[in-house]
Amino acid sequence: MSDQFDAIVVGAGPAGISCAFELAKGGANVLLLERGEYPGSKNVMGGVLYRKMMEDIIPEFYKEAPLERPIVEQRFMMMDKESAVTFSYKGMEWGKEPYNNFTVLRAKFDQWFADQAVKQGAVLINETVVLECIVENGKVVGVRTDRPNGDVYADVVVLADGVNSLLAQSLGFHKEYQPDEVALATMEILKLDKKVIEDRFNLEDNQGCTIELFGDATKGILGTGFLYTNKDTLSIGVGTLLSGLIKHKIKPYELLEYVKNHPMIRPYIQGSESQEYLAHLIPEGGYHSMGRIVGNGVIVIGDASQLVNAIHREGSNLAMTSGRLAAETVLLAKQAGDFSEKMLDHYRQRLLDGFVGQDMKKYKDSTHHFDQNPHYFDEYIPMLNKAASQMFTVDGQSKWEKQKKIWKDLGSPKEKMKMARDMFRAWKVVK
Ligand SMILES: Cc1cc2nc3c(=O)[nH]c(=O)nc-3n(C[C@H](O)[C@H](O)[C@H](O)COP(=O)(O)OP(=O)(O)OC[C@H]3O[C@@H](n4cnc5c(N)ncnc54)[C@H](O)[C@@H]3O)c2cc1C
């Protein structure tokens, strides 16, 4: 094997595979390096894959990719200790081509996706850790791996090494992330009979449901839980900012056990068997935590550049889009024979001008705002549950009396003003 490539992509997650696929398709000689035994072996995701961004790379991929279920219903549960206010959208249009989203298991999906990149001509080498970038005269010219004689060279190195991106950090592109910039998520894959899943979630064959859990699922810490249907397994998990876990002295696996035993969740998973236990960090610092993403001979994509929209639990789609845009830029750079920062900056501009940058900017203050104001989760969600319980309990009181009581329970005029202000501030950070 040659030790000189047009491009080296580090990390075979959705970002790196998308980039390698597009580069190989465009005729570039590309090496994809992955530290895991195979792509997906080290990767963790609740499991919602977004059809549109994947189709921008492989049209009609859903006809052959190993997908679990097309999602036809999205539920949102606002949980208190023994109750939940739930709202949802279910639409039959999502169960038909071209579909909206799918649940996936990353260990299967990433392998399949990487195979497609290899079919386009990318060279994939697993079980290889990239230790550092090789820098000469201020330009990244290759990478040092943990293999004997493991230096490989390229015109451009694409860093897709995920959330901490020690490689970008060692280039000085970002600082070490702080506990309030990353969430720690733990999840389990639970085996359950296919028919039982369909009965419990009110689904037909080849239909899926996602449930996002707020409030008591995280014991009021900023974060969310989730419960997703796969073919014959369920994915259940919970993620909170690391700073919240530290402050509340809660261990992540205790939180997952708490969610699994919650009376609103227990009936869904009863009788299931644990198949896999996983934990991973999620970059949640948002736009303010994004470091430098372009340098001479180097581009950073996906989680490595903090591209996660925590409000909408989107990450894989931003990763894929960034990988595709990076590849398009590298192909232009190859044509021009120019891999300088100035040339590669085209990637940064397109990323920030498109939906990825726009969404990152839209929610730039949201993590910080909700982290600083935990009462949205530990006060207002219980209040909502209490109000629903009062209103819907039939006990001989008139509805006028009930409304009056609910209004009184919201507190003094000063407390009501504070709540109205909070709602306005919440609207401002997500508008
Ligand atoms: C619990 C959980 C639930 C989530 N749910 C969703 C969801 O439902 N929908 C969604 O869109 N997103 C979700 N996300 C986010 C999503 O998983 C990420 O945004 C996405 O995986 C980012 O892709 P990536 O390719 O940038 O990074 P990754 O998927 O992390 O891939 C990085 C790859 O680089 C490899 N690597 C790292 N360092 C090196 C090295 N030095 N040398 C060689 N290889 C290296 C790793 O082994 C890995 O394969 C979730 C995340 C978590 C943790």
Coordinates of C-alpha atoms and ligand atoms in Angstrom, one line a residue:
M1 CA 0.0 0.0 0.0
S2 CA 1.2 3.5 -0.9
D3 CA 1.9 5.8 2.1
Q4 CA 0.8 8.9 0.1
F5 CA -2.9 9.7 -0.4
D6 CA -5.0 12.6 -1.7
A7 CA -6.8 12.6 1.6
I8 CA -6.7 10.7 4.9
V9 CA -10.0 10.6 6.9
V10 CA -9.6 9.8 10.6
G11 CA -12.6 8.1 12.1
A12 CA -15.3 6.0 10.5
G13 CA -18.5 7.4 12.0
P14 CA -21.2 9.1 9.9
A15 CA -19.0 12.2 9.3
G16 CA -15.9 10.3 8.3
I17 CA -17.7 7.7 6.1
S18 CA -19.7 10.4 4.3
C19 CA -16.5 12.3 3.6
A20 CA -14.6 9.2 2.4
F21 CA -17.5 8.1 0.3
E22 CA -17.8 11.4 -1.5
L23 CA -14.1 11.8 -2.0
A24 CA -13.8 8.3 -3.5
K25 CA -16.8 8.9 -5.7
G26 CA -15.1 12.1 -6.9
G27 CA -12.0 10.2 -7.9
A28 CA -9.8 11.0 -5.0
N29 CA -7.4 8.4 -3.5
V30 CA -8.6 8.3 0.1
L31 CA -7.6 6.4 3.2
L32 CA -10.2 5.9 6.0
L33 CA -8.7 5.0 9.4
E34 CA -10.8 3.6 12.2
R35 CA -9.6 2.6 15.7
G36 CA -12.4 0.1 16.3
E37 CA -12.5 -3.5 15.2
Y38 CA -15.0 -2.4 12.5
P39 CA -16.9 0.9 11.8
G40 CA -19.7 1.2 14.3
S41 CA -18.0 -1.1 16.9
K42 CA -17.2 1.9 19.1
N43 CA -20.1 4.1 18.1
V44 CA -23.2 5.0 20.2
M45 CA -26.4 6.7 19.1
G46 CA -30.0 6.6 20.4
G47 CA -30.7 5.7 16.9
V48 CA -32.5 8.3 14.8
L49 CA -31.0 8.5 11.3
Y50 CA -32.3 11.4 9.1
R51 CA -33.3 10.3 5.6
K52 CA -32.7 13.6 3.8
M53 CA -29.0 14.0 4.7
M54 CA -28.2 10.4 4.0
E55 CA -30.0 10.6 0.6
D56 CA -27.8 13.6 -0.3
I57 CA -25.0 11.0 -0.3
I58 CA -26.7 7.7 -1.3
P59 CA -30.1 8.2 -3.0
E60 CA -32.7 5.5 -2.0
F61 CA -30.3 4.0 0.5
Y62 CA -33.3 2.8 2.5
K63 CA -33.9 0.1 -0.1
E64 CA -30.8 -1.8 1.0
A65 CA -29.4 -0.3 4.2
P66 CA -29.8 -2.2 7.5
L67 CA -32.4 0.0 9.0
E68 CA -34.7 -0.8 12.0
R69 CA -38.0 1.0 11.6
P70 CA -39.3 4.1 9.8
I71 CA -40.6 6.4 12.5
V72 CA -44.2 7.2 12.1
E73 CA -44.8 8.7 15.6
Q74 CA -42.8 11.1 17.7
R75 CA -43.9 11.4 21.4
F76 CA -42.7 13.8 24.0
M77 CA -43.3 13.0 27.7
M78 CA -43.1 15.7 30.3
M79 CA -42.5 13.5 33.4
D80 CA -43.1 14.0 37.0
K81 CA -42.4 11.2 39.6
E82 CA -45.6 9.3 39.0
S83 CA -47.2 10.9 36.0
A84 CA -46.5 12.3 32.6
V85 CA -48.1 14.9 30.3
T86 CA -47.5 13.5 26.8
F87 CA -48.0 14.9 23.3
S88 CA -47.2 13.4 20.0
Y89 CA -47.5 13.5 16.3
K90 CA -48.2 10.4 14.3
G91 CA -48.5 10.5 10.5
M92 CA -48.9 7.7 8.0
E93 CA -47.0 9.8 5.4
W94 CA -43.8 9.0 7.4
G95 CA -44.4 5.3 6.9
K96 CA -44.1 5.5 3.1
E97 CA -41.4 6.4 0.7
P98 CA -39.5 8.6 0.8
Y99 CA -39.9 8.4 4.7
N100 CA -38.8 10.9 7.2
N101 CA -36.4 9.3 9.7
F102 CA -35.4 5.7 10.7
T103 CA -34.2 4.0 13.8
V104 CA -30.8 2.3 13.3
L105 CA -28.3 0.3 15.3
R106 CA -24.9 1.9 14.7
A107 CA -22.9 -1.3 14.9
K108 CA -24.8 -2.6 11.8
F109 CA -25.5 0.7 10.0
D110 CA -21.9 2.1 10.1
Q111 CA -20.5 -1.2 8.8
W112 CA -22.8 -1.2 5.8
F113 CA -22.2 2.5 5.1
A114 CA -18.4 2.0 5.3
D115 CA -18.7 -0.9 2.8
Q116 CA -20.4 1.5 0.4
A117 CA -17.4 3.9 0.7
V118 CA -15.0 1.0 0.1
K119 CA -17.1 0.0 -3.0
Q120 CA -16.5 3.6 -4.3
G121 CA -12.8 3.0 -3.9
A122 CA -11.9 4.2 -0.4
V123 CA -9.3 2.2 1.5
L124 CA -10.5 1.4 4.9
I125 CA -8.1 0.2 7.7
N126 CA -9.7 -0.8 11.0
E127 CA -7.9 -1.3 14.4
T128 CA -5.6 1.6 13.8
V129 CA -5.4 4.5 16.2
V130 CA -4.2 7.8 14.8
L131 CA -1.8 9.2 17.5
E132 CA -1.1 12.6 16.1
C133 CA -1.1 14.8 12.9
I134 CA 2.3 15.2 11.2
V135 CA 2.9 18.9 10.7
E136 CA 5.6 20.3 8.5
N137 CA 6.2 24.1 8.0
G138 CA 2.8 24.9 9.5
K139 CA 0.9 22.5 7.3
V140 CA -0.6 19.1 8.2
V141 CA 1.0 16.6 5.8
G142 CA -0.1 13.3 7.3
V143 CA -0.8 11.3 10.4
R144 CA 1.2 9.0 12.8
T145 CA -0.6 5.8 13.6
D146 CA 0.0 3.1 16.2
R147 CA 1.1 0.6 13.6
P148 CA 4.8 -0.2 13.0
N149 CA 6.1 2.2 10.4
G150 CA 2.7 3.8 10.6
D151 CA 3.2 7.2 9.2
V152 CA 1.0 8.0 6.2
Y153 CA 0.9 11.2 4.2
A154 CA -1.8 13.1 2.3
D155 CA -2.5 16.5 0.7
V156 CA -5.3 16.9 3.3
V157 CA -6.2 15.3 6.6
V158 CA -9.9 15.3 7.6
L159 CA -10.4 14.9 11.4
A160 CA -13.7 13.0 12.0
D161 CA -12.5 11.5 15.3
G162 CA -15.7 12.4 17.3
V163 CA -16.6 14.3 20.4
N164 CA -13.3 15.0 22.2
S165 CA -11.2 15.3 19.0
L166 CA -7.8 15.0 20.8
L167 CA -6.2 15.4 17.4
A168 CA -7.8 18.9 16.7
Q169 CA -7.1 19.8 20.3
S170 CA -3.4 18.9 19.9
L171 CA -3.3 21.2 16.8
G172 CA -4.6 24.0 19.1
F173 CA -8.0 24.2 17.3
H174 CA -10.0 23.9 20.5
K175 CA -9.4 23.9 24.2
E176 CA -10.3 20.9 26.5
Y177 CA -14.1 20.8 26.8
Q178 CA -15.6 21.6 30.2
P179 CA -18.2 19.6 32.0
D180 CA -20.9 22.1 31.0
E181 CA -20.1 21.6 27.3
V182 CA -20.6 17.9 27.0
A183 CA -23.3 15.5 28.0
L184 CA -22.7 11.9 29.2
A185 CA -25.3 9.5 27.9
T186 CA -25.8 5.9 28.9
M187 CA -28.1 3.6 27.0
E188 CA -29.1 0.0 26.8
I189 CA -30.4 -2.1 23.9
L190 CA -33.2 -4.4 25.2
K191 CA -34.3 -7.5 23.4
L192 CA -38.1 -7.8 23.1
D193 CA -40.4 -9.8 20.9
K194 CA -41.3 -7.9 17.7
K195 CA -45.1 -8.4 18.1
V196 CA -44.9 -7.3 21.8
I197 CA -43.2 -4.1 20.7
E198 CA -45.9 -3.4 18.1
D199 CA -48.7 -4.0 20.6
R200 CA -47.1 -1.9 23.3
F201 CA -46.3 1.1 21.0
N202 CA -49.5 0.8 18.9
L203 CA -47.6 0.1 15.7
E204 CA -48.0 -2.0 12.6
D205 CA -45.3 -4.0 11.0
N206 CA -42.5 -1.8 9.7
Q207 CA -43.6 1.3 11.7
G208 CA -41.5 2.8 14.5
C209 CA -42.0 5.2 17.4
T210 CA -39.7 7.5 19.3
I211 CA -40.4 8.8 22.8
E212 CA -38.3 11.7 24.2
L213 CA -38.4 12.0 28.0
F214 CA -38.1 15.3 29.9
G215 CA -38.2 16.3 33.6
D216 CA -38.1 13.5 36.1
A217 CA -36.3 11.3 33.6
T218 CA -33.1 13.2 34.4
K219 CA -34.2 14.1 38.0
G220 CA -34.5 17.7 36.8
I221 CA -30.9 17.9 35.5
L222 CA -30.5 19.5 32.0
G223 CA -30.8 16.6 29.6
T224 CA -33.3 14.1 28.1
G225 CA -34.1 10.4 28.1
F226 CA -35.2 8.4 25.1
L227 CA -37.0 5.2 24.3
Y228 CA -36.9 4.1 20.6
T229 CA -38.4 1.1 18.9
N230 CA -36.1 -1.1 16.7
K231 CA -37.3 -4.3 14.9
D232 CA -37.0 -6.6 17.9
T233 CA -35.2 -4.5 20.4
L234 CA -35.7 -1.2 22.2
S235 CA -33.1 1.5 22.7
I236 CA -33.4 3.3 26.0
G237 CA -31.1 5.9 27.3
V238 CA -30.6 9.1 29.3
G239 CA -28.1 11.9 28.8
T240 CA -27.3 14.9 31.0
L241 CA -24.6 17.5 31.1
L242 CA -21.5 16.2 32.9
S243 CA -21.7 19.3 35.1
G244 CA -25.2 18.3 36.3
L245 CA -24.1 14.8 37.2
I246 CA -21.1 16.2 39.2
K247 CA -23.3 18.8 40.9
H248 CA -26.0 16.4 41.9
K249 CA -23.5 13.6 42.7
I250 CA -25.5 11.1 40.5
K251 CA -23.9 8.2 38.7
P252 CA -25.0 7.9 35.1
Y253 CA -25.9 4.2 35.4
E254 CA -28.1 5.1 38.4
L255 CA -30.0 7.5 36.3
L256 CA -30.6 4.9 33.6
E257 CA -31.8 2.4 36.2
Y258 CA -34.1 5.2 37.5
V259 CA -35.6 5.8 34.1
K260 CA -36.1 2.0 33.4
N261 CA -38.0 1.7 36.7
H262 CA -40.1 4.8 36.3
P263 CA -43.8 3.9 36.4
M264 CA -44.3 5.7 33.0
I265 CA -41.6 3.6 31.3
R266 CA -41.5 0.3 33.1
P267 CA -44.6 -1.1 31.3
Y268 CA -43.0 -0.5 27.9
I269 CA -39.9 -2.5 28.7
Q270 CA -41.2 -5.2 31.0
G271 CA -40.0 -8.7 30.1
S272 CA -37.1 -7.4 27.9
E273 CA -33.6 -8.7 28.2
S274 CA -30.5 -6.5 28.2
Q275 CA -28.4 -7.1 25.0
E276 CA -25.9 -4.2 25.1
Y277 CA -24.9 -1.5 27.5
L278 CA -23.2 1.6 26.1
A279 CA -22.0 5.0 27.2
H280 CA -20.7 8.0 25.2
L281 CA -20.2 11.8 25.4
I282 CA -22.3 14.2 23.3
P283 CA -20.9 17.6 22.4
E284 CA -23.6 20.1 23.7
G285 CA -21.7 23.3 24.0
G286 CA -23.2 24.4 20.7
Y287 CA -22.0 27.2 18.5
H288 CA -20.0 29.0 21.2
S289 CA -17.9 25.8 21.8
M290 CA -17.0 25.3 18.2
G291 CA -13.3 25.7 17.7
R292 CA -11.3 26.3 14.6
I293 CA -12.4 23.8 11.9
V294 CA -10.0 24.6 9.0
G295 CA -6.2 24.9 8.8
N296 CA -3.4 24.4 6.3
G297 CA -4.0 20.8 5.0
V298 CA -6.6 20.0 7.6
I299 CA -10.4 20.1 8.1
V300 CA -12.5 19.1 11.1
I301 CA -16.0 17.6 10.7
G302 CA -18.9 16.1 12.7
D303 CA -18.8 15.8 16.5
A304 CA -15.1 16.7 16.4
S305 CA -16.2 20.2 15.6
Q306 CA -19.1 20.1 18.1
L307 CA -21.8 19.9 15.5
V308 CA -24.8 18.7 17.5
N309 CA -28.2 20.3 17.8
A310 CA -29.2 19.2 21.3
I311 CA -32.7 20.8 21.2
H312 CA -33.7 18.6 18.2
R313 CA -31.5 15.5 19.1
E314 CA -29.7 15.9 15.7
G315 CA -26.1 14.9 15.3
S316 CA -25.7 12.2 12.7
N317 CA -27.2 14.4 10.0
L318 CA -25.0 17.4 10.8
A319 CA -22.0 15.0 10.8
M320 CA -23.0 13.6 7.3
T321 CA -23.6 17.1 5.9
S322 CA -20.3 18.3 7.2
G323 CA -18.5 15.2 5.7
R324 CA -20.1 15.8 2.3
L325 CA -19.2 19.5 2.3
A326 CA -15.7 18.8 3.4
A327 CA -15.3 16.3 0.5
E328 CA -16.6 18.7 -2.0
T329 CA -14.1 21.3 -0.8
V330 CA -11.2 18.8 -0.9
L331 CA -12.1 17.9 -4.5
L332 CA -12.1 21.6 -5.5
A333 CA -8.7 22.0 -3.7
K334 CA -7.4 19.0 -5.6
Q335 CA -8.4 20.5 -8.9
A336 CA -6.7 23.8 -8.0
G337 CA -3.7 22.0 -6.4
D338 CA -4.1 24.2 -3.4
F339 CA -4.7 22.8 0.1
S340 CA -4.0 26.0 2.0
E341 CA -6.3 27.2 4.8
K342 CA -7.6 29.9 2.5
M343 CA -8.7 27.3 -0.1
L344 CA -10.2 24.9 2.5
D345 CA -12.1 27.7 4.2
H346 CA -14.7 27.2 1.5
Y347 CA -15.9 24.3 3.6
R348 CA -16.3 26.5 6.7
Q349 CA -18.2 29.1 4.8
R350 CA -20.6 26.6 3.2
L351 CA -21.2 24.8 6.5
L352 CA -22.0 28.0 8.3
D353 CA -24.1 29.4 5.5
G354 CA -26.2 26.3 5.2
F355 CA -28.7 24.7 7.6
V356 CA -26.0 23.3 9.9
G357 CA -24.5 26.7 10.7
Q358 CA -27.9 28.4 10.8
D359 CA -29.3 25.9 13.3
M360 CA -26.1 26.0 15.4
K361 CA -26.5 29.8 15.6
K362 CA -30.2 29.7 16.3
Y363 CA -29.7 27.6 19.5
K364 CA -26.4 29.1 20.4
D365 CA -27.5 30.2 23.9
S366 CA -29.9 27.4 24.7
T367 CA -27.7 24.9 26.6
H368 CA -26.3 27.6 28.8
H369 CA -29.7 29.1 29.5
F370 CA -31.4 25.9 30.5
D371 CA -28.4 24.8 32.5
Q372 CA -28.5 28.0 34.5
N373 CA -32.3 27.7 35.0
P374 CA -33.0 24.2 36.2
H375 CA -36.5 25.2 37.4
Y376 CA -37.8 24.7 33.8
F377 CA -37.3 21.0 34.5
D378 CA -37.7 20.5 38.3
E379 CA -40.5 23.1 38.9
Y380 CA -42.5 23.8 35.8
I381 CA -42.8 20.2 34.5
P382 CA -44.2 19.0 37.9
M383 CA -46.6 22.0 37.9
L384 CA -47.8 21.1 34.5
N385 CA -48.5 17.5 35.7
K386 CA -50.3 18.7 38.7
A387 CA -52.5 21.0 36.7
A388 CA -53.4 18.2 34.3
S389 CA -54.2 15.9 37.2
Q390 CA -56.4 18.5 38.8
M391 CA -58.2 19.4 35.6
F392 CA -58.9 15.8 34.5
T393 CA -59.8 14.3 37.9
V394 CA -63.6 14.1 38.0
D395 CA -64.4 14.8 41.7
G396 CA -67.6 16.9 41.7
Q397 CA -65.8 20.2 41.5
S398 CA -66.9 22.5 38.7
K399 CA -64.3 23.2 36.0
W400 CA -64.4 26.9 37.0
E401 CA -63.3 26.0 40.5
K402 CA -60.6 23.7 39.1
Q403 CA -59.2 26.5 36.9
K404 CA -59.2 28.9 39.9
K405 CA -57.4 26.4 42.0
I406 CA -54.8 25.7 39.3
W407 CA -54.3 29.5 38.8
K408 CA -53.8 29.9 42.6
D409 CA -51.3 27.0 42.7
L410 CA -49.1 28.8 40.2
G411 CA -48.1 31.1 43.1
S412 CA -48.2 34.7 44.1
P413 CA -48.5 37.5 41.4
K414 CA -44.7 37.9 41.7
E415 CA -44.1 34.2 41.1
K416 CA -46.5 34.3 38.1
M417 CA -44.6 37.2 36.6
K418 CA -41.4 35.3 37.1
M419 CA -42.9 32.3 35.2
A420 CA -44.1 34.5 32.4
R421 CA -40.6 36.1 32.2
D422 CA -39.0 32.6 32.1
M423 CA -41.3 31.5 29.3
F424 CA -40.5 34.6 27.3
R425 CA -36.7 34.0 27.9
A426 CA -37.1 30.3 26.9
W427 CA -38.9 31.4 23.7
K428 CA -36.1 34.0 23.0
V429 CA -33.3 31.4 23.2
V430 CA -35.0 28.9 20.9
K431 CA -36.8 31.3 18.5
Ligands
LIG1 C1 -26.6 8.2 23.5 C2 -26.6 9.0 22.2 C3 -27.7 9.2 21.5 C4 -27.7 9.9 20.3 N1 -28.8 9.9 19.6 C5 -28.8 10.5 18.3 C6 -29.9 10.4 17.5 O1 -30.9 9.8 17.8 N2 -29.8 11.0 16.2 C7 -28.7 11.7 15.8 O2 -28.7 12.2 14.7 N3 -27.7 11.8 16.6 C8 -27.7 11.2 17.9 N4 -26.5 11.3 18.7 C9 -25.4 12.0 18.2 C10 -24.6 11.2 17.1 O3 -24.3 9.9 17.6 C11 -23.3 11.9 16.7 O4 -23.6 13.3 16.5 C12 -22.7 11.3 15.5 O5 -22.3 9.9 15.8 C13 -21.4 12.0 15.1 O6 -20.7 11.4 14.1 P1 -19.2 11.5 14.0 O7 -18.8 10.7 12.8 O8 -18.8 12.9 14.0 O9 -18.5 10.9 15.3 P2 -18.6 9.4 15.8 O10 -19.8 8.7 15.4 O11 -18.3 9.5 17.3 O12 -17.4 8.6 15.1 C14 -16.0 8.9 15.4 C15 -15.2 7.7 14.9 O13 -13.8 8.1 15.1 C16 -13.1 6.9 15.6 N5 -11.9 7.5 16.2 C17 -11.8 8.3 17.3 N6 -10.5 8.7 17.6 C18 -9.8 8.0 16.7 C19 -8.4 7.9 16.4 N7 -7.5 8.6 17.1 N8 -8.0 7.1 15.4 C20 -8.8 6.4 14.7 N9 -10.2 6.4 14.8 C21 -10.7 7.2 15.8 C22 -14.1 6.4 16.6 O14 -13.9 5.0 16.9 C23 -15.4 6.5 15.8 O15 -15.7 5.4 15.0 C24 -26.5 10.5 19.9 C25 -25.4 10.4 20.6 C26 -25.4 9.6 21.8 C27 -24.1 9.4 22.5

